[in-house]
């Protein structure tokens, strides 16, 4: 593979999404570069995971910019957010499954601004009566991330159809699992 660092990172992330415990040699082979080339870009697995997290954070910041969480009802904004997260969801799922390889403090710092915006959306929805007030907005934010990551994982595993990404997440967030 010849291309930019970001293209190499995306290809490595795609492969790691299918084989999260792959070695650097396996990653290099899968993306079509030598181990030396992979090492030039990412000095080791930790550096690769840090770069992947930086990419996910940058893409989530762009998602938040595009979806305009402060426009329309909180429910409408949440639906836009879920739809816009689909392209980032495989990275988020990979980071979640490999979180033990990341520096927890640095991870929390990197995601703070994003967490704050999403939590604010849930708080607005609670104030406006769109969302349940008995669940904290911070917990709803974590539930949102978990559903995005879990749905991405289920799609990759063939357990659900990719076309159902938005519906599965928004239906569960907005309606829960009860039939009434």
CSV table of N, CA and C in Angstrom, one decimal:
chain,number,residue,atom,x,y,z
A,1,UNK,N,0.8,-1.2,0.0
A,1,UNK,CA,0.0,0.0,0.0
A,1,UNK,C,0.9,1.2,0.0
A,2,UNK,N,0.7,2.1,-0.9
A,2,UNK,CA,1.3,3.4,-0.9
A,2,UNK,C,0.2,4.4,-0.6
A,3,UNK,N,0.5,5.3,0.2
A,3,UNK,CA,-0.5,6.3,0.6
A,3,UNK,C,-0.1,7.1,1.8
A,4,UNK,N,-1.0,7.9,2.2
A,4,UNK,CA,-0.7,8.8,3.3
A,4,UNK,C,-0.8,8.0,4.7
A,5,UNK,N,-0.3,8.7,5.7
A,5,UNK,CA,-0.3,8.1,7.0
A,5,UNK,C,-1.7,7.8,7.4
A,6,UNK,N,-2.6,8.7,7.1
A,6,UNK,CA,-4.0,8.5,7.5
A,6,UNK,C,-4.6,7.3,6.8
A,7,UNK,N,-4.3,7.1,5.5
A,7,UNK,CA,-4.8,5.9,4.8
A,7,UNK,C,-4.2,4.6,5.4
A,8,UNK,N,-2.9,4.7,5.7
A,8,UNK,CA,-2.3,3.5,6.4
A,8,UNK,C,-3.0,3.2,7.8
A,9,UNK,N,-3.3,4.3,8.5
A,9,UNK,CA,-4.0,4.2,9.8
A,9,UNK,C,-5.4,3.6,9.6
A,10,UNK,N,-6.1,4.1,8.7
A,10,UNK,CA,-7.5,3.6,8.4
A,10,UNK,C,-7.4,2.1,8.0
A,11,UNK,N,-6.5,1.7,7.2
A,11,UNK,CA,-6.4,0.3,6.8
A,11,UNK,C,-6.0,-0.6,8.0
A,12,UNK,N,-5.1,-0.1,8.8
A,12,UNK,CA,-4.7,-0.8,10.0
A,12,UNK,C,-5.9,-0.9,10.9
A,13,UNK,N,-6.7,0.1,11.1
A,13,UNK,CA,-7.8,0.1,12.0
A,13,UNK,C,-8.9,-0.9,11.4
A,14,UNK,N,-9.1,-0.9,10.1
A,14,UNK,CA,-10.0,-1.8,9.6
A,14,UNK,C,-9.6,-3.3,9.9
A,15,UNK,N,-8.3,-3.6,9.7
A,15,UNK,CA,-7.8,-4.9,9.9
A,15,UNK,C,-7.9,-5.2,11.4
A,16,UNK,N,-7.5,-4.3,12.3
A,16,UNK,CA,-7.6,-4.5,13.7
A,16,UNK,C,-9.1,-4.7,14.2
A,17,UNK,N,-10.0,-4.1,13.5
A,17,UNK,CA,-11.4,-4.3,13.8
A,17,UNK,C,-11.8,-5.8,13.7
A,18,UNK,N,-11.2,-6.4,12.7
A,18,UNK,CA,-11.5,-7.8,12.5
A,18,UNK,C,-10.6,-8.7,13.3
A,19,UNK,N,-9.3,-8.3,13.6
A,19,UNK,CA,-8.3,-9.1,14.3
A,19,UNK,C,-7.7,-8.2,15.4
A,20,UNK,N,-8.4,-7.9,16.4
A,20,UNK,CA,-7.9,-6.9,17.4
A,20,UNK,C,-6.6,-7.3,18.1
A,21,UNK,N,-6.2,-8.6,18.1
A,21,UNK,CA,-5.0,-9.0,18.8
A,21,UNK,C,-3.9,-9.3,17.8
A,22,UNK,N,-4.0,-8.8,16.6
A,22,UNK,CA,-3.0,-9.0,15.6
A,22,UNK,C,-1.6,-8.4,16.0
A,23,UNK,N,-0.5,-9.0,15.5
A,23,UNK,CA,0.8,-8.5,15.8
A,23,UNK,C,1.1,-7.4,14.8
A,24,UNK,N,2.2,-6.7,15.0
A,24,UNK,CA,2.6,-5.7,14.1
A,24,UNK,C,2.9,-6.3,12.7
A,25,UNK,N,3.6,-7.4,12.7
A,25,UNK,CA,3.9,-8.1,11.4
A,25,UNK,C,2.6,-8.4,10.7
A,26,UNK,N,1.6,-8.9,11.4
A,26,UNK,CA,0.3,-9.2,10.7
A,26,UNK,C,-0.4,-8.0,10.2
A,27,UNK,N,-0.3,-6.9,11.0
A,27,UNK,CA,-0.9,-5.7,10.6
A,27,UNK,C,-0.3,-5.2,9.3
A,28,UNK,N,1.1,-5.1,9.3
A,28,UNK,CA,1.8,-4.7,8.2
A,28,UNK,C,1.5,-5.5,6.9
A,29,UNK,N,1.5,-6.8,7.1
A,29,UNK,CA,1.1,-7.6,5.9
A,29,UNK,C,-0.3,-7.4,5.4
A,30,UNK,N,-1.2,-7.2,6.3
A,30,UNK,CA,-2.6,-7.0,5.9
A,30,UNK,C,-2.8,-5.7,5.2
A,31,UNK,N,-2.1,-4.7,5.5
A,31,UNK,CA,-2.3,-3.4,4.9
A,31,UNK,C,-1.3,-3.2,3.7
A,32,UNK,N,-0.5,-4.2,3.5
A,32,UNK,CA,0.4,-4.2,2.3
A,32,UNK,C,1.6,-3.3,2.4
A,33,UNK,N,2.2,-3.3,3.6
A,33,UNK,CA,3.5,-2.5,3.7
A,33,UNK,C,4.4,-3.4,4.5
A,34,UNK,N,5.7,-3.1,4.5
A,34,UNK,CA,6.6,-3.8,5.3
A,34,UNK,C,6.5,-3.4,6.8
A,35,UNK,N,7.0,-4.2,7.6
A,35,UNK,CA,7.0,-3.9,9.1
A,35,UNK,C,7.8,-2.6,9.3
A,36,UNK,N,8.8,-2.5,8.6
A,36,UNK,CA,9.7,-1.2,8.7
A,36,UNK,C,8.9,0.0,8.4
A,37,UNK,N,8.1,-0.1,7.3
A,37,UNK,CA,7.2,1.1,6.9
A,37,UNK,C,6.2,1.4,8.0
A,38,UNK,N,5.5,0.3,8.5
A,38,UNK,CA,4.6,0.5,9.5
A,38,UNK,C,5.2,1.1,10.8
A,39,UNK,N,6.4,0.6,11.1
A,39,UNK,CA,7.2,1.1,12.2
A,39,UNK,C,7.6,2.6,12.1
A,40,UNK,N,7.9,3.0,10.8
A,40,UNK,CA,8.2,4.4,10.6
A,40,UNK,C,7.1,5.3,10.9
A,41,UNK,N,5.9,4.9,10.6
A,41,UNK,CA,4.7,5.7,10.9
A,41,UNK,C,4.2,5.5,12.4
A,42,UNK,N,4.3,4.3,12.9
A,42,UNK,CA,3.9,4.0,14.2
A,42,UNK,C,4.9,3.2,14.9
A,43,UNK,N,5.6,3.7,15.9
A,43,UNK,CA,6.8,3.0,16.5
A,43,UNK,C,6.4,1.7,17.2
A,44,UNK,N,5.2,1.4,17.4
A,44,UNK,CA,4.8,0.2,18.0
A,44,UNK,C,3.2,0.2,18.1
A,45,UNK,N,2.7,-0.8,18.7
A,45,UNK,CA,1.3,-0.9,18.8
A,45,UNK,C,0.7,0.2,19.7
A,46,UNK,N,1.4,0.6,20.7
A,46,UNK,CA,0.9,1.7,21.5
A,46,UNK,C,0.7,3.0,20.7
A,47,UNK,N,1.7,3.3,19.9
A,47,UNK,CA,1.7,4.5,19.0
A,47,UNK,C,0.6,4.3,18.0
A,48,UNK,N,0.4,3.2,17.5
A,48,UNK,CA,-0.7,2.9,16.5
A,48,UNK,C,-2.1,3.2,17.2
A,49,UNK,N,-2.2,2.7,18.4
A,49,UNK,CA,-3.5,2.9,19.1
A,49,UNK,C,-3.7,4.4,19.4
A,50,UNK,N,-2.6,5.0,19.8
A,50,UNK,CA,-2.7,6.5,20.1
A,50,UNK,C,-3.1,7.3,18.9
A,51,UNK,N,-2.6,6.9,17.7
A,51,UNK,CA,-2.9,7.6,16.5
A,51,UNK,C,-4.3,7.3,16.1
A,52,UNK,N,-4.8,6.1,16.3
A,52,UNK,CA,-6.2,5.7,16.0
A,52,UNK,C,-7.1,6.5,16.9
A,53,UNK,N,-6.8,6.6,18.2
A,53,UNK,CA,-7.6,7.4,19.0
A,53,UNK,C,-7.7,8.9,18.6
A,54,UNK,N,-6.5,9.4,18.2
A,54,UNK,CA,-6.5,10.8,17.7
A,54,UNK,C,-7.4,11.0,16.5
A,55,UNK,N,-7.3,10.0,15.6
A,55,UNK,CA,-8.2,10.0,14.4
A,55,UNK,C,-9.7,10.0,14.8
A,56,UNK,N,-10.0,9.1,15.7
A,56,UNK,CA,-11.4,9.0,16.2
A,56,UNK,C,-11.9,10.3,16.8
A,57,UNK,N,-11.0,10.9,17.6
A,57,UNK,CA,-11.4,12.2,18.3
A,57,UNK,C,-11.6,13.3,17.2
A,58,UNK,N,-10.7,13.4,16.3
A,58,UNK,CA,-10.8,14.4,15.2
A,58,UNK,C,-12.1,14.2,14.4
A,59,UNK,N,-12.4,12.9,14.1
A,59,UNK,CA,-13.6,12.6,13.3
A,59,UNK,C,-14.8,12.9,14.1
A,60,UNK,N,-14.8,12.6,15.4
A,60,UNK,CA,-16.0,12.9,16.3
A,60,UNK,C,-16.2,14.4,16.4
A,61,UNK,N,-15.1,15.2,16.5
A,61,UNK,CA,-15.2,16.6,16.6
A,61,UNK,C,-15.9,17.2,15.3
A,62,UNK,N,-15.5,16.6,14.1
A,62,UNK,CA,-16.1,17.0,12.9
A,62,UNK,C,-17.6,16.6,12.8
A,63,UNK,N,-17.9,15.4,13.4
A,63,UNK,CA,-19.3,14.9,13.4
A,63,UNK,C,-20.1,16.0,14.2
A,64,UNK,N,-19.6,16.4,15.4
A,64,UNK,CA,-20.3,17.3,16.2
A,64,UNK,C,-20.5,18.6,15.5
A,65,UNK,N,-19.5,19.1,14.8
A,65,UNK,CA,-19.6,20.3,14.1
A,65,UNK,C,-20.7,20.2,13.0
A,66,UNK,N,-20.8,19.1,12.3
A,66,UNK,CA,-21.7,18.9,11.2
A,66,UNK,C,-23.2,18.8,11.7
A,67,UNK,N,-23.4,18.1,12.8
A,67,UNK,CA,-24.7,17.7,13.2
A,67,UNK,C,-25.5,18.8,14.0
A,68,UNK,N,-24.8,19.8,14.4
A,68,UNK,CA,-25.4,21.0,15.1
A,68,UNK,C,-26.3,20.6,16.2
A,69,UNK,N,-25.8,20.1,17.3
A,69,UNK,CA,-26.6,19.5,18.4
A,69,UNK,C,-27.5,20.5,19.0
A,70,UNK,N,-27.3,21.8,18.8
A,70,UNK,CA,-28.1,22.8,19.5
A,70,UNK,C,-29.3,23.2,18.6
A,71,UNK,N,-29.4,22.6,17.4
A,71,UNK,CA,-30.6,23.0,16.5
A,71,UNK,C,-31.6,21.9,16.6
A,72,UNK,N,-32.9,22.3,16.5
A,72,UNK,CA,-34.0,21.4,16.5
A,72,UNK,C,-34.2,20.8,17.9
A,73,UNK,N,-35.1,19.9,18.0
A,73,UNK,CA,-35.4,19.2,19.3
A,73,UNK,C,-34.2,18.3,19.6
A,74,UNK,N,-34.1,18.0,20.9
A,74,UNK,CA,-33.0,17.1,21.3
A,74,UNK,C,-33.1,15.7,20.6
A,75,UNK,N,-34.4,15.3,20.4
A,75,UNK,CA,-34.6,14.0,19.7
A,75,UNK,C,-34.1,14.1,18.3
A,76,UNK,N,-34.4,15.2,17.6
A,76,UNK,CA,-33.9,15.3,16.2
A,76,UNK,C,-32.4,15.4,16.2
A,77,UNK,N,-31.8,16.1,17.1
A,77,UNK,CA,-30.3,16.2,17.2
A,77,UNK,C,-29.7,14.9,17.5
A,78,UNK,N,-30.3,14.1,18.4
A,78,UNK,CA,-29.8,12.8,18.7
A,78,UNK,C,-29.8,11.9,17.5
A,79,UNK,N,-30.9,11.9,16.7
A,79,UNK,CA,-31.0,11.1,15.5
A,79,UNK,C,-29.9,11.5,14.5
A,80,UNK,N,-29.7,12.8,14.3
A,80,UNK,CA,-28.6,13.3,13.4
A,80,UNK,C,-27.2,12.8,13.9
A,81,UNK,N,-27.0,12.8,15.2
A,81,UNK,CA,-25.7,12.4,15.8
A,81,UNK,C,-25.5,10.9,15.6
A,82,UNK,N,-26.5,10.1,15.8
A,82,UNK,CA,-26.4,8.7,15.6
A,82,UNK,C,-26.0,8.4,14.2
A,83,UNK,N,-26.7,9.0,13.2
A,83,UNK,CA,-26.5,8.7,11.8
A,83,UNK,C,-25.0,9.2,11.4
A,84,UNK,N,-24.6,10.3,12.0
A,84,UNK,CA,-23.3,10.8,11.6
A,84,UNK,C,-22.1,10.0,12.2
A,85,UNK,N,-22.4,9.2,13.3
A,85,UNK,CA,-21.4,8.4,14.0
A,85,UNK,C,-21.1,7.1,13.3
A,86,UNK,N,-21.9,6.7,12.3
A,86,UNK,CA,-21.7,5.4,11.7
A,86,UNK,C,-20.3,5.3,11.1
A,87,UNK,N,-19.8,6.2,10.4
A,87,UNK,CA,-18.4,6.1,9.8
A,87,UNK,C,-17.3,6.0,10.9
A,88,UNK,N,-17.5,6.6,12.0
A,88,UNK,CA,-16.5,6.6,13.1
A,88,UNK,C,-16.7,5.3,14.0
A,89,UNK,N,-17.8,4.7,13.9
A,89,UNK,CA,-18.2,3.6,14.9
A,89,UNK,C,-17.2,2.5,14.9
A,90,UNK,N,-16.6,2.1,13.8
A,90,UNK,CA,-15.6,1.0,13.9
A,90,UNK,C,-14.4,1.3,14.7
A,91,UNK,N,-13.9,2.6,14.5
A,91,UNK,CA,-12.8,3.1,15.3
A,91,UNK,C,-13.1,3.1,16.8
A,92,UNK,N,-14.3,3.5,17.1
A,92,UNK,CA,-14.8,3.6,18.5
A,92,UNK,C,-14.9,2.2,19.1
A,93,UNK,N,-15.4,1.3,18.3
A,93,UNK,CA,-15.5,-0.1,18.8
A,93,UNK,C,-14.1,-0.7,19.1
A,94,UNK,N,-13.2,-0.5,18.2
A,94,UNK,CA,-11.8,-1.0,18.3
A,94,UNK,C,-11.2,-0.4,19.6
A,95,UNK,N,-11.3,0.9,19.7
A,95,UNK,CA,-10.7,1.6,20.9
A,95,UNK,C,-11.3,1.1,22.2
A,96,UNK,N,-12.6,0.8,22.2
A,96,UNK,CA,-13.3,0.3,23.4
A,96,UNK,C,-12.7,-1.1,23.7
A,97,UNK,N,-12.6,-1.9,22.7
A,97,UNK,CA,-12.1,-3.3,22.9
A,97,UNK,C,-10.7,-3.3,23.3
A,98,UNK,N,-9.9,-2.3,22.9
A,98,UNK,CA,-8.5,-2.3,23.2
A,98,UNK,C,-8.1,-1.2,24.2
A,99,UNK,N,-9.1,-0.8,25.0
A,99,UNK,CA,-8.8,0.4,25.9
A,99,UNK,C,-7.7,0.1,26.9
A,100,UNK,N,-7.4,-1.1,27.2
A,100,UNK,CA,-6.4,-1.4,28.1
A,100,UNK,C,-5.0,-1.0,27.6
A,101,UNK,N,-4.9,-0.8,26.3
A,101,UNK,CA,-3.6,-0.4,25.7
A,101,UNK,C,-3.5,1.1,25.7
A,102,UNK,N,-4.5,1.9,26.1
A,102,UNK,CA,-4.4,3.3,26.1
A,102,UNK,C,-4.2,3.9,27.5
A,103,UNK,N,-3.6,5.0,27.5
A,103,UNK,CA,-3.4,5.8,28.8
A,103,UNK,C,-4.8,6.4,29.2
A,104,UNK,N,-5.4,5.8,30.2
A,104,UNK,CA,-6.8,6.2,30.6
A,104,UNK,C,-6.9,7.7,30.8
A,105,UNK,N,-5.9,8.3,31.5
A,105,UNK,CA,-6.0,9.8,31.8
A,105,UNK,C,-6.0,10.6,30.5
A,106,UNK,N,-5.1,10.2,29.6
A,106,UNK,CA,-5.0,10.9,28.3
A,106,UNK,C,-6.3,10.7,27.5
A,107,UNK,N,-6.8,9.5,27.5
A,107,UNK,CA,-8.1,9.2,26.8
A,107,UNK,C,-9.2,10.1,27.3
A,108,UNK,N,-9.3,10.1,28.7
A,108,UNK,CA,-10.4,11.0,29.2
A,108,UNK,C,-10.2,12.4,28.8
A,109,UNK,N,-9.0,12.9,28.8
A,109,UNK,CA,-8.7,14.3,28.4
A,109,UNK,C,-9.1,14.5,27.0
A,110,UNK,N,-8.7,13.6,26.1
A,110,UNK,CA,-9.0,13.7,24.7
A,110,UNK,C,-10.4,13.8,24.3
A,111,UNK,N,-11.2,13.0,25.1
A,111,UNK,CA,-12.7,12.9,24.8
A,111,UNK,C,-13.5,13.9,25.6
A,112,UNK,N,-12.9,14.7,26.5
A,112,UNK,CA,-13.7,15.6,27.4
A,112,UNK,C,-14.6,16.5,26.6
A,113,UNK,N,-14.1,17.2,25.6
A,113,UNK,CA,-14.9,18.2,24.9
A,113,UNK,C,-16.1,17.5,24.2
A,114,UNK,N,-15.8,16.4,23.6
A,114,UNK,CA,-16.9,15.6,22.9
A,114,UNK,C,-17.9,15.1,24.0
A,115,UNK,N,-17.4,14.5,25.1
A,115,UNK,CA,-18.3,14.1,26.1
A,115,UNK,C,-19.2,15.2,26.6
A,116,UNK,N,-18.7,16.4,26.8
A,116,UNK,CA,-19.4,17.5,27.3
A,116,UNK,C,-20.5,17.9,26.3
A,117,UNK,N,-20.2,17.9,25.0
A,117,UNK,CA,-21.3,18.3,24.1
A,117,UNK,C,-22.4,17.3,24.0
A,118,UNK,N,-22.1,16.0,24.1
A,118,UNK,CA,-23.1,15.0,24.0
A,118,UNK,C,-23.9,15.0,25.3
A,119,UNK,N,-23.2,15.1,26.4
A,119,UNK,CA,-23.9,15.2,27.7
A,119,UNK,C,-24.9,16.4,27.7
A,120,UNK,N,-24.4,17.5,27.2
A,120,UNK,CA,-25.3,18.7,27.1
A,120,UNK,C,-26.6,18.5,26.3
A,121,UNK,N,-26.4,17.7,25.2
A,121,UNK,CA,-27.6,17.3,24.4
A,121,UNK,C,-28.6,16.5,25.3
A,122,UNK,N,-28.1,15.6,26.0
A,122,UNK,CA,-29.0,14.8,26.9
A,122,UNK,C,-29.6,15.7,28.0
A,123,UNK,N,-28.8,16.6,28.6
A,123,UNK,CA,-29.4,17.5,29.6
A,123,UNK,C,-30.5,18.4,29.0
A,124,UNK,N,-30.3,18.9,27.8
A,124,UNK,CA,-31.3,19.7,27.1
A,124,UNK,C,-32.6,18.9,26.9
A,125,UNK,N,-32.4,17.6,26.4
A,125,UNK,CA,-33.5,16.8,26.2
A,125,UNK,C,-34.3,16.5,27.5
A,126,UNK,N,-33.6,16.3,28.6
A,126,UNK,CA,-34.2,16.1,29.9
A,126,UNK,C,-35.0,17.4,30.3
A,127,UNK,N,-34.4,18.6,30.2
A,127,UNK,CA,-35.0,19.8,30.5
A,127,UNK,C,-36.3,20.0,29.7
A,128,UNK,N,-36.2,19.7,28.4
A,128,UNK,CA,-37.4,19.9,27.5
A,128,UNK,C,-38.4,18.8,27.6
A,129,UNK,N,-38.1,17.7,28.4
A,129,UNK,CA,-39.1,16.7,28.5
A,129,UNK,C,-39.0,15.6,27.4
A,130,UNK,N,-38.0,15.6,26.6
A,130,UNK,CA,-37.8,14.6,25.5
A,130,UNK,C,-37.2,13.3,26.1
A,131,UNK,N,-36.3,13.4,27.1
A,131,UNK,CA,-35.6,12.3,27.6
A,131,UNK,C,-35.9,12.1,29.1
A,132,UNK,N,-35.8,10.9,29.5
A,132,UNK,CA,-36.1,10.5,30.9
A,132,UNK,C,-35.2,11.3,31.9
A,133,UNK,N,-35.8,11.9,32.9
A,133,UNK,CA,-35.0,12.7,33.8
A,133,UNK,C,-34.3,11.8,34.9
A,134,UNK,N,-34.7,10.5,35.0
A,134,UNK,CA,-34.3,9.7,36.1
A,134,UNK,C,-32.9,9.0,35.8
A,135,UNK,N,-32.4,9.2,34.6
A,135,UNK,CA,-31.1,8.7,34.2
A,135,UNK,C,-30.2,9.9,34.0
A,136,UNK,N,-29.0,9.8,34.6
A,136,UNK,CA,-28.1,11.0,34.5
A,136,UNK,C,-27.7,11.2,33.0
A,137,UNK,N,-27.5,12.4,32.7
A,137,UNK,CA,-27.0,12.7,31.3
A,137,UNK,C,-25.6,12.1,31.0
A,138,UNK,N,-24.8,12.1,32.1
A,138,UNK,CA,-23.5,11.5,31.9
A,138,UNK,C,-23.6,10.0,31.6
A,139,UNK,N,-24.5,9.3,32.3
A,139,UNK,CA,-24.7,7.9,32.0
A,139,UNK,C,-25.3,7.7,30.6
A,140,UNK,N,-26.3,8.5,30.2
A,140,UNK,CA,-26.8,8.4,28.8
A,140,UNK,C,-25.7,8.6,27.8
A,141,UNK,N,-24.8,9.5,28.1
A,141,UNK,CA,-23.6,9.7,27.1
A,141,UNK,C,-22.9,8.4,27.0
A,142,UNK,N,-22.6,7.7,28.1
A,142,UNK,CA,-21.8,6.5,28.1
A,142,UNK,C,-22.7,5.4,27.4
A,143,UNK,N,-24.0,5.4,27.6
A,143,UNK,CA,-24.8,4.4,27.0
A,143,UNK,C,-24.8,4.6,25.5
A,144,UNK,N,-24.9,5.9,25.1
A,144,UNK,CA,-24.8,6.2,23.6
A,144,UNK,C,-23.5,5.7,23.0
A,145,UNK,N,-22.4,5.9,23.7
A,145,UNK,CA,-21.1,5.4,23.1
A,145,UNK,C,-21.1,3.8,23.1
A,146,UNK,N,-21.7,3.2,24.1
A,146,UNK,CA,-21.7,1.8,24.1
A,146,UNK,C,-22.6,1.2,23.0
A,147,UNK,N,-23.7,1.9,22.8
A,147,UNK,CA,-24.6,1.4,21.7
A,147,UNK,C,-23.9,1.6,20.3
A,148,UNK,N,-23.3,2.7,20.1
A,148,UNK,CA,-22.6,3.0,18.8
A,148,UNK,C,-21.5,1.9,18.7
A,149,UNK,N,-20.7,1.7,19.7
A,149,UNK,CA,-19.6,0.7,19.6
A,149,UNK,C,-20.2,-0.7,19.5
A,150,UNK,N,-21.2,-1.1,20.2
A,150,UNK,CA,-21.7,-2.4,20.2
A,150,UNK,C,-22.4,-2.7,18.9
A,151,UNK,N,-23.1,-1.7,18.3
A,151,UNK,CA,-23.7,-1.9,17.0
A,151,UNK,C,-22.7,-2.1,15.9
A,152,UNK,N,-21.6,-1.3,16.0
A,152,UNK,CA,-20.5,-1.5,15.0
A,152,UNK,C,-19.9,-2.9,15.1
A,153,UNK,N,-19.7,-3.3,16.3
A,153,UNK,CA,-19.2,-4.7,16.5
A,153,UNK,C,-20.1,-5.7,16.0
A,154,UNK,N,-21.4,-5.6,16.2
A,154,UNK,CA,-22.4,-6.6,15.8
A,154,UNK,C,-22.5,-6.6,14.2
A,155,UNK,N,-22.4,-5.4,13.6
A,155,UNK,CA,-22.4,-5.4,12.2
A,155,UNK,C,-21.1,-6.1,11.6
A,156,UNK,N,-20.0,-5.8,12.2
A,156,UNK,CA,-18.8,-6.5,11.7
A,156,UNK,C,-18.8,-8.0,11.9
A,157,UNK,N,-19.5,-8.4,13.0
A,157,UNK,CA,-19.6,-9.9,13.2
A,157,UNK,C,-20.7,-10.5,12.4
A,158,UNK,N,-21.5,-9.7,11.7
A,158,UNK,CA,-22.6,-10.2,10.9
A,158,UNK,C,-23.8,-10.6,11.7
A,159,UNK,N,-23.9,-10.0,12.8
A,159,UNK,CA,-25.1,-10.3,13.7
A,159,UNK,C,-26.3,-9.4,13.4
A,160,UNK,N,-26.0,-8.2,12.9
A,160,UNK,CA,-27.1,-7.3,12.4
A,160,UNK,C,-26.7,-6.7,11.1
A,161,UNK,N,-27.6,-6.1,10.4
A,161,UNK,CA,-27.4,-5.5,9.1
A,161,UNK,C,-26.9,-4.1,9.2
A,162,UNK,N,-25.9,-3.7,8.4
A,162,UNK,CA,-25.4,-2.4,8.5
A,162,UNK,C,-26.5,-1.3,8.2
A,163,UNK,N,-27.4,-1.6,7.4
A,163,UNK,CA,-28.5,-0.7,7.1
A,163,UNK,C,-29.3,-0.3,8.3
A,164,UNK,N,-29.3,-1.1,9.4
A,164,UNK,CA,-30.1,-0.9,10.6
A,164,UNK,C,-29.3,-0.1,11.6
A,165,UNK,N,-28.1,0.4,11.4
A,165,UNK,CA,-27.3,1.1,12.4
A,165,UNK,C,-28.1,2.1,13.1
A,166,UNK,N,-28.6,3.1,12.4
A,166,UNK,CA,-29.3,4.2,13.0
A,166,UNK,C,-30.5,3.8,13.8
A,167,UNK,N,-31.3,3.0,13.1
A,167,UNK,CA,-32.6,2.5,13.7
A,167,UNK,C,-32.4,1.8,15.0
A,168,UNK,N,-31.4,0.9,15.0
A,168,UNK,CA,-31.2,0.1,16.3
A,168,UNK,C,-30.8,0.9,17.4
A,169,UNK,N,-29.9,1.9,17.2
A,169,UNK,CA,-29.4,2.7,18.3
A,169,UNK,C,-30.5,3.7,18.7
A,170,UNK,N,-31.1,4.4,17.8
A,170,UNK,CA,-32.1,5.4,18.2
A,170,UNK,C,-33.3,4.8,18.8
A,171,UNK,N,-33.8,3.7,18.3
A,171,UNK,CA,-34.9,3.0,18.9
A,171,UNK,C,-34.7,2.6,20.3
A,172,UNK,N,-33.5,2.0,20.6
A,172,UNK,CA,-33.2,1.6,21.9
A,172,UNK,C,-33.0,2.8,22.9
A,173,UNK,N,-32.3,3.8,22.4
A,173,UNK,CA,-32.1,5.0,23.2
A,173,UNK,C,-33.4,5.7,23.6
A,174,UNK,N,-34.3,5.8,22.6
A,174,UNK,CA,-35.5,6.6,22.8
A,174,UNK,C,-36.6,5.8,23.3
A,175,UNK,N,-36.6,4.4,23.1
A,175,UNK,CA,-37.8,3.6,23.5
A,175,UNK,C,-37.5,2.5,24.5
A,176,UNK,N,-36.2,2.2,24.7
A,176,UNK,CA,-35.8,1.2,25.6
A,176,UNK,C,-36.2,-0.2,25.1
A,177,UNK,N,-36.2,-1.2,25.9
A,177,UNK,CA,-36.5,-2.6,25.5
A,177,UNK,C,-37.9,-3.0,25.8
A,178,UNK,N,-38.7,-2.2,26.4
A,178,UNK,CA,-40.1,-2.6,26.8
A,178,UNK,C,-41.0,-2.4,25.6
A,179,UNK,N,-42.0,-3.2,25.5
A,179,UNK,CA,-43.0,-3.0,24.4
A,179,UNK,C,-44.0,-2.0,24.7
A,180,UNK,N,-44.2,-1.5,25.9
A,180,UNK,CA,-45.2,-0.5,26.2
A,180,UNK,C,-44.7,0.8,26.4
